[in-house]
PDB file of C-alpha atoms in Angstrom:
ATOM      1  CA  MET A   1     146.579  71.961  88.148  1.00 43.00           C
ATOM      2  CA  THR A   2     145.490  72.435  84.409  1.00 49.00           C
ATOM      3  CA  ASP A   3     144.324  75.944  83.597  1.00 54.00           C
ATOM      4  CA  ILE A   4     141.096  75.987  82.503  1.00 51.00           C
ATOM      5  CA  SER A   5     139.965  77.066  78.917  1.00 53.00           C
ATOM      6  CA  CYS A   6     138.050  79.292  78.287  1.00 56.00           C
ATOM      7  CA  PRO A   7     136.456  79.797  74.852  1.00 54.00           C
ATOM      8  CA  GLY A   8     135.870  82.858  73.131  1.00 61.00           C
ATOM      9  CA  VAL A   9     137.718  84.838  75.619  1.00 75.00           C
ATOM     10  CA  THR A  10     140.748  86.045  74.075  1.00 83.00           C
ATOM     11  CA  VAL A  11     143.734  88.419  74.336  1.00 88.00           C
ATOM     12  CA  ALA A  12     145.614  89.782  71.290  1.00 88.00           C
ATOM     13  CA  SER A  13     148.486  88.967  71.168  1.00 90.00           C
ATOM     14  CA  ALA A  14     149.749  92.904  70.609  1.00 91.00           C
ATOM     15  CA  ARG A  15     148.173  93.423  73.876  1.00 93.00           C
ATOM     16  CA  THR A  16     150.130  90.319  75.623  1.00 93.00           C
ATOM     17  CA  LEU A  17     153.605  90.901  77.613  1.00 92.00           C
ATOM     18  CA  ARG A  18     155.662  88.556  78.974  1.00 90.00           C
ATOM     19  CA  LEU A  19     156.512  88.707  82.630  1.00 87.00           C
ATOM     20  CA  LEU A  20     159.869  89.751  83.119  1.00 77.00           C
ATOM     21  CA  ALA A  21     160.561  88.606  86.374  1.00 63.00           C
ATOM     22  CA  SER A  22     164.263  87.246  88.827  1.00 57.00           C
ATOM     23  CA  SER A  23     164.018  83.990  87.303  1.00 48.00           C
ATOM     24  CA  THR A  24     163.979  84.827  83.626  1.00 48.00           C
ATOM     25  CA  PRO A  25     167.831  85.998  82.650  1.00 51.00           C
ATOM     26  CA  PRO A  26     168.512  89.420  82.491  1.00 47.00           C
ATOM     27  CA  LEU A  27     169.888  91.541  79.817  1.00 45.00           C
ATOM     28  CA  TRP A  28     173.421  92.425  79.212  1.00 49.00           C
ATOM     29  CA  GLY A  29     174.509  95.067  82.005  1.00 50.00           C
ATOM     30  CA  VAL A  30     170.346  96.073  83.005  1.00 49.00           C
ATOM     31  CA  ARG A  31     169.293  95.693  86.030  1.00 50.00           C
ATOM     32  CA  LEU A  32     165.905  93.375  85.870  1.00 53.00           C
ATOM     33  CA  PRO A  33     163.921  95.713  88.243  1.00 53.00           C
ATOM     34  CA  SER A  34     164.591  98.907  86.481  1.00 56.00           C
ATOM     35  CA  ILE A  35     162.838  97.467  82.604  1.00 67.00           C
ATOM     36  CA  ARG A  36     159.258  99.022  82.704  1.00 78.00           C
ATOM     37  CA  GLN A  37     156.878  97.426  80.186  1.00 89.00           C
ATOM     38  CA  SER A  38     154.772  99.403  78.498  1.00 92.00           C
ATOM     39  CA  TRP A  39     151.524  97.837  76.609  1.00 94.00           C
ATOM     40  CA  ALA A  40     150.470  99.118  73.153  1.00 94.00           C
ATOM     41  CA  PRO A  41     149.306 102.250  73.180  1.00 95.00           C
ATOM     42  CA  LYS A  42     144.761 102.260  73.312  1.00 96.00           C
ATOM     43  CA  ALA A  43     142.589 105.539  72.539  1.00 96.00           C
ATOM     44  CA  PRO A  44     140.845 107.302  75.054  1.00 96.00           C
ATOM     45  CA  ALA A  45     137.698 105.750  73.750  1.00 94.00           C
ATOM     46  CA  ASP A  46     138.967 102.112  73.929  1.00 95.00           C
ATOM     47  CA  VAL A  47     137.426  99.436  75.919  1.00 94.00           C
ATOM     48  CA  LEU A  48     139.971  96.532  75.639  1.00 95.00           C
ATOM     49  CA  GLU A  49     141.822  93.669  77.561  1.00 95.00           C
ATOM     50  CA  PHE A  50     145.339  93.739  78.444  1.00 96.00           C
ATOM     51  CA  ALA A  51     147.929  90.437  79.458  1.00 95.00           C
ATOM     52  CA  LEU A  52     151.072  89.774  81.338  1.00 94.00           C
ATOM     53  CA  ASP A  53     152.039  86.388  80.641  1.00 94.00           C
ATOM     54  CA  PRO A  54     154.043  84.692  83.953  1.00 92.00           C
ATOM     55  CA  ARG A  55     153.376  81.177  82.673  1.00 89.00           C
ATOM     56  CA  ARG A  56     157.125  80.633  81.736  1.00 87.00           C
ATOM     57  CA  TRP A  57     157.900  82.270  85.235  1.00 84.00           C
ATOM     58  CA  LEU A  58     155.618  80.336  87.376  1.00 87.00           C
ATOM     59  CA  ALA A  59     156.849  77.358  85.067  1.00 85.00           C
ATOM     60  CA  ASP A  60     160.677  76.987  86.915  1.00 78.00           C
ATOM     61  CA  ALA A  61     158.982  76.974  90.336  1.00 81.00           C
ATOM     62  CA  GLY A  62     156.038  74.496  89.029  1.00 86.00           C
ATOM     63  CA  ASP A  63     154.121  77.026  90.327  1.00 88.00           C
ATOM     64  CA  THR A  64     150.330  77.859  89.356  1.00 89.00           C
ATOM     65  CA  LEU A  65     148.555  81.566  88.879  1.00 91.00           C
ATOM     66  CA  VAL A  66     145.694  81.812  90.832  1.00 89.00           C
ATOM     67  CA  SER A  67     144.081  85.303  91.337  1.00 89.00           C
ATOM     68  CA  VAL A  68     144.573  88.947  89.868  1.00 92.00           C
ATOM     69  CA  SER A  69     143.841  91.772  91.029  1.00 93.00           C
ATOM     70  CA  ALA A  70     144.902  95.429  89.187  1.00 95.00           C
ATOM     71  CA  THR A  71     144.667  99.677  90.546  1.00 95.00           C
ATOM     72  CA  VAL A  72     145.470 102.346  88.333  1.00 96.00           C
ATOM     73  CA  PRO A  73     146.143 105.998  90.193  1.00 94.00           C
ATOM     74  CA  ASP A  74     142.753 107.145  91.427  1.00 93.00           C
ATOM     75  CA  PRO A  75     140.082 109.420  89.107  1.00 89.00           C
ATOM     76  CA  VAL A  76     140.085 113.049  89.080  1.00 92.00           C
ATOM     77  CA  THR A  77     137.613 112.824  86.617  1.00 93.00           C
ATOM     78  CA  SER A  78     135.296 110.151  84.998  1.00 93.00           C
ATOM     79  CA  SER A  79     136.548 110.022  81.865  1.00 94.00           C
ATOM     80  CA  ASP A  80     140.306 108.953  83.412  1.00 96.00           C
ATOM     81  CA  LEU A  81     141.689 105.939  83.272  1.00 96.00           C
ATOM     82  CA  THR A  82     139.885 102.895  84.733  1.00 96.00           C
ATOM     83  CA  VAL A  83     139.964  99.214  85.461  1.00 96.00           C
ATOM     84  CA  LEU A  84     136.271  97.742  84.521  1.00 95.00           C
ATOM     85  CA  TRP A  85     137.108  93.613  85.331  1.00 93.00           C
ATOM     86  CA  CYS A  86     140.584  91.819  86.003  1.00 92.00           C
ATOM     87  CA  GLY A  87     141.355  88.034  86.933  1.00 90.00           C
ATOM     88  CA  LYS A  88     142.850  85.239  85.885  1.00 89.00           C
ATOM     89  CA  ILE A  89     142.048  83.707  81.780  1.00 88.00           C
ATOM     90  CA  ASN A  90     144.183  81.150  80.598  1.00 87.00           C
ATOM     91  CA  GLY A  91     146.619  81.384  82.497  1.00 88.00           C
ATOM     92  CA  LEU A  92     147.607  84.875  81.874  1.00 93.00           C
ATOM     93  CA  ALA A  93     146.905  87.689  83.814  1.00 94.00           C
ATOM     94  CA  VAL A  94     144.189  90.260  82.222  1.00 94.00           C
ATOM     95  CA  VAL A  95     142.926  93.597  83.143  1.00 95.00           C
ATOM     96  CA  CYS A  96     139.877  95.442  81.111  1.00 95.00           C
ATOM     97  CA  LEU A  97     140.674  99.076  80.663  1.00 96.00           C
ATOM     98  CA  ALA A  98     138.457 101.867  79.882  1.00 96.00           C
ATOM     99  CA  GLY A  99     138.944 105.821  79.403  1.00 95.00           C
ATOM    100  CA  GLY A 100     142.028 107.567  79.646  1.00 95.00           C
ATOM    101  CA  GLN A 101     143.146 111.286  79.031  1.00 96.00           C
ATOM    102  CA  PRO A 102     145.080 111.899  75.293  1.00 95.00           C
ATOM    103  CA  ASN A 103     148.729 112.314  75.357  1.00 95.00           C
ATOM    104  CA  THR A 104     149.618 110.409  78.964  1.00 95.00           C
ATOM    105  CA  LEU A 105     151.625 107.493  80.344  1.00 95.00           C
ATOM    106  CA  VAL A 106     149.387 105.698  83.590  1.00 96.00           C
ATOM    107  CA  PRO A 107     150.778 103.001  85.541  1.00 95.00           C
ATOM    108  CA  VAL A 108     148.881  99.759  86.168  1.00 96.00           C
ATOM    109  CA  SER A 109     149.716  98.071  89.101  1.00 95.00           C
ATOM    110  CA  LEU A 110     149.159  94.060  88.240  1.00 94.00           C
ATOM    111  CA  THR A 111     149.711  91.596  92.025  1.00 94.00           C
ATOM    112  CA  LEU A 112     149.469  88.178  90.871  1.00 93.00           C
ATOM    113  CA  HIS A 113     148.621  85.549  93.926  1.00 91.00           C
ATOM    114  CA  THR A 114     150.157  81.956  93.345  1.00 90.00           C
ATOM    115  CA  LEU A 115     148.786  78.497  94.661  1.00 88.00           C
ATOM    116  CA  GLN A 116     152.311  78.153  96.112  1.00 89.00           C
ATOM    117  CA  GLY A 117     151.403  81.582  98.011  1.00 88.00           C
ATOM    118  CA  ARG A 118     153.542  83.907  95.990  1.00 88.00           C
ATOM    119  CA  ARG A 119     152.954  87.093  95.203  1.00 90.00           C
ATOM    120  CA  HIS A 120     154.468  89.660  93.012  1.00 90.00           C
ATOM    121  CA  THR A 121     153.666  92.889  91.952  1.00 91.00           C
ATOM    122  CA  GLU A 122     154.064  94.291  88.807  1.00 92.00           C
ATOM    123  CA  ALA A 123     153.835  98.248  87.357  1.00 92.00           C
ATOM    124  CA  VAL A 124     153.197  98.208  83.469  1.00 94.00           C
ATOM    125  CA  THR A 125     152.286 101.547  81.597  1.00 95.00           C
ATOM    126  CA  VAL A 126     149.786 102.214  79.211  1.00 95.00           C
ATOM    127  CA  GLN A 127     149.870 104.863  77.076  1.00 95.00           C
ATOM    128  CA  ILE A 128     146.979 106.755  76.243  1.00 96.00           C
ATOM    129  CA  ASN A 129     147.068 108.826  72.434  1.00 94.00           C
ATOM    130  CA  MET A 130     145.092 111.140  70.840  1.00 93.00           C
ATOM    131  CA  ASP A 131     143.115 109.123  68.738  1.00 92.00           C
ATOM    132  CA  SER A 132     139.668 109.760  69.908  1.00 91.00           C
ATOM    133  CA  ASP A 133     138.213 112.586  72.710  1.00 91.00           C
ATOM    134  CA  PRO A 134     138.496 111.729  76.288  1.00 91.00           C
ATOM    135  CA  ASP A 135     134.892 110.023  76.825  1.00 88.00           C
ATOM    136  CA  ASP A 136     132.732 108.837  80.069  1.00 92.00           C
ATOM    137  CA  VAL A 137     134.260 105.186  81.084  1.00 93.00           C
ATOM    138  CA  PRO A 138     131.062 102.801  80.183  1.00 92.00           C
ATOM    139  CA  ASP A 139     129.205 100.902  83.458  1.00 91.00           C
ATOM    140  CA  TRP A 140     130.171  97.203  83.638  1.00 90.00           C
ATOM    141  CA  PRO A 141     127.914  94.210  84.970  1.00 87.00           C
ATOM    142  CA  SER A 142     128.867  93.424  88.962  1.00 85.00           C
ATOM    143  CA  LEU A 143     127.701  90.839  91.406  1.00 81.00           C
ATOM    144  CA  ALA A 144     125.176  92.533  94.322  1.00 79.00           C
ATOM    145  CA  ASP A 145     128.595  93.200  96.258  1.00 77.00           C
ATOM    146  CA  GLY A 146     129.793  95.202  93.445  1.00 83.00           C
ATOM    147  CA  THR A 147     132.532  92.375  92.611  1.00 83.00           C
ATOM    148  CA  PRO A 148     132.616  92.607  88.576  1.00 87.00           C
ATOM    149  CA  ILE A 149     131.794  90.079  86.200  1.00 83.00           C
ATOM    150  CA  LEU A 150     134.358  88.896  84.162  1.00 83.00           C
ATOM    151  CA  PRO A 151     133.527  87.179  80.895  1.00 82.00           C
ATOM    152  CA  ASN A 152     134.030  83.885  81.090  1.00 76.00           C
ATOM    153  CA  ALA A 153     132.506  83.692  84.490  1.00 77.00           C
ATOM    154  CA  LEU A 154     129.916  80.528  84.642  1.00 73.00           C
ATOM    155  CA  THR A 155     126.077  80.823  84.710  1.00 73.00           C
ATOM    156  CA  ASP A 156     123.563  79.000  84.454  1.00 71.00           C
ATOM    157  CA  PRO A 157     121.270  78.234  81.982  1.00 71.00           C
ATOM    158  CA  ALA A 158     118.862  81.397  83.404  1.00 74.00           C
ATOM    159  CA  GLY A 159     122.066  83.616  82.469  1.00 74.00           C
ATOM    160  CA  ARG A 160     122.714  84.102  86.398  1.00 75.00           C
ATOM    161  CA  VAL A 161     126.739  84.152  87.214  1.00 75.00           C
ATOM    162  CA  LEU A 162     127.477  80.895  89.694  1.00 73.00           C
ATOM    163  CA  THR A 163     129.235  82.164  93.079  1.00 70.00           C
ATOM    164  CA  LEU A 164     130.127  80.201  96.623  1.00 63.00           C
ATOM    165  CA  GLY A 165     127.916  83.174  98.294  1.00 59.00           C
ATOM    166  CA  PRO A 166     129.349  84.817 101.257  1.00 55.00           C
ATOM    167  CA  SER A 167     131.417  82.912 103.459  1.00 49.00           C
ATOM    168  CA  GLN A 168     128.869  82.314 106.347  1.00 48.00           C
ATOM    169  CA  ILE A 169     130.546  82.651 109.864  1.00 45.00           C
ATOM    170  CA  GLN A 170     129.145  80.066 112.640  1.00 47.00           C
ATOM    171  CA  LYS A 171     129.988  79.041 116.198  1.00 47.00           C
ATOM    172  CA  ILE A 172     130.301  75.290 116.606  1.00 47.00           C
ATOM    173  CA  SER A 173     130.097  73.354 119.766  1.00 52.00           C
ATOM    174  CA  VAL A 174     132.244  70.461 120.247  1.00 52.00           C
ATOM    175  CA  ALA A 175     130.831  70.006 123.664  1.00 54.00           C
ATOM    176  CA  GLN A 176     129.076  66.705 122.524  1.00 54.00           C
ATOM    177  CA  LEU A 177     131.802  65.337 119.611  1.00 59.00           C
ATOM    178  CA  LEU A 178     132.227  61.494 121.824  1.00 61.00           C
ATOM    179  CA  SER A 179     134.835  59.144 120.118  1.00 60.00           C
ATOM    180  CA  PRO A 180     133.529  56.224 118.074  1.00 58.00           C
ATOM    181  CA  ASP A 181     132.988  53.933 120.812  1.00 63.00           C
ATOM    182  CA  ARG A 182     131.611  56.734 123.222  1.00 63.00           C
ATOM    183  CA  ALA A 183     133.736  56.532 125.996  1.00 68.00           C
ATOM    184  CA  SER A 184     135.931  58.987 125.799  1.00 68.00           C
ATOM    185  CA  HIS A 185     135.442  62.781 124.099  1.00 65.00           C
ATOM    186  CA  LEU A 186     137.757  63.550 120.903  1.00 66.00           C
ATOM    187  CA  THR A 187     140.950  65.899 121.456  1.00 68.00           C
ATOM    188  CA  SER A 188     142.819  67.992 119.604  1.00 66.00           C
ATOM    189  CA  PRO A 189     146.380  67.364 118.235  1.00 64.00           C
ATOM    190  CA  ALA A 190     147.839  68.233 121.231  1.00 68.00           C
ATOM    191  CA  GLY A 191     145.697  66.136 123.443  1.00 69.00           C
ATOM    192  CA  VAL A 192     143.276  68.336 125.042  1.00 69.00           C
ATOM    193  CA  PRO A 193     139.637  67.235 125.260  1.00 67.00           C
ATOM    194  CA  LEU A 194     137.205  68.885 122.953  1.00 64.00           C
ATOM    195  CA  LEU A 195     134.761  69.608 125.505  1.00 61.00           C
ATOM    196  CA  ASN A 196     132.771  72.849 126.568  1.00 56.00           C
ATOM    197  CA  GLN A 197     135.232  74.649 123.696  1.00 54.00           C
ATOM    198  CA  VAL A 198     133.441  76.851 120.922  1.00 52.00           C
ATOM    199  CA  PHE A 199     135.244  77.340 117.709  1.00 51.00           C
ATOM    200  CA  ARG A 200     134.556  79.462 114.376  1.00 49.00           C
ATOM    201  CA  SER A 201     134.025  77.593 110.649  1.00 45.00           C
ATOM    202  CA  ALA A 202     133.508  80.010 107.513  1.00 44.00           C
ATOM    203  CA  THR A 203     131.809  76.701 106.141  1.00 40.00           C
ATOM    204  CA  ASP A 204     128.639  75.083 106.400  1.00 38.00           C
ATOM    205  CA  THR A 205     130.539  71.348 107.068  1.00 37.00           C
ATOM    206  CA  LEU A 206     132.855  71.350 109.908  1.00 36.00           C
ATOM    207  CA  LEU A 207     135.218  68.654 109.508  1.00 37.00           C
ATOM    208  CA  LEU A 208     137.360  66.322 111.802  1.00 35.00           C
ATOM    209  CA  ALA A 209     140.723  64.858 110.831  1.00 32.00           C
TER     210      ALA A 209
END
């Protein structure tokens, strides 16, 4: 699967770390899980993207990053470190951070989900320096359900974000599904007739294979 390019959305190399996972050769005498990586420092008023690059790690397994989630310690004030959005951009796991209290070291936990079903959580710290005073975290545009809008989101000519929409759950009766010659009802792989049974579907199309 080829990563979709996102023109105009680029994370600075100075704020990008390579994922050190179990397939990466460890340093001599150092147990790899004990290594805690840190991003470049940010000021409390900064709103910046930070990235984790898993491509080399996933290439060993022929896998691809699909989605990313990120968490920070629950904020106590309106100026504490906050995740404005996170997602996959150009193959990188990217998180946009705002706020933070001066002279603190805050852990950011990123969970990566891959195409082949792998899930890996990596904790990275970010140093909040004293280059500015604490400031309220700015608002970030979001969908109606509160999902933050990523800067590489696709939009229509009117500027509306394209989404798949909420999943629609419906009950589908298959009592009338007959074989092509209409001589018998279709059966399941186990040979059970699909008669007077009700299934739930989260799509608008029922496919029989």
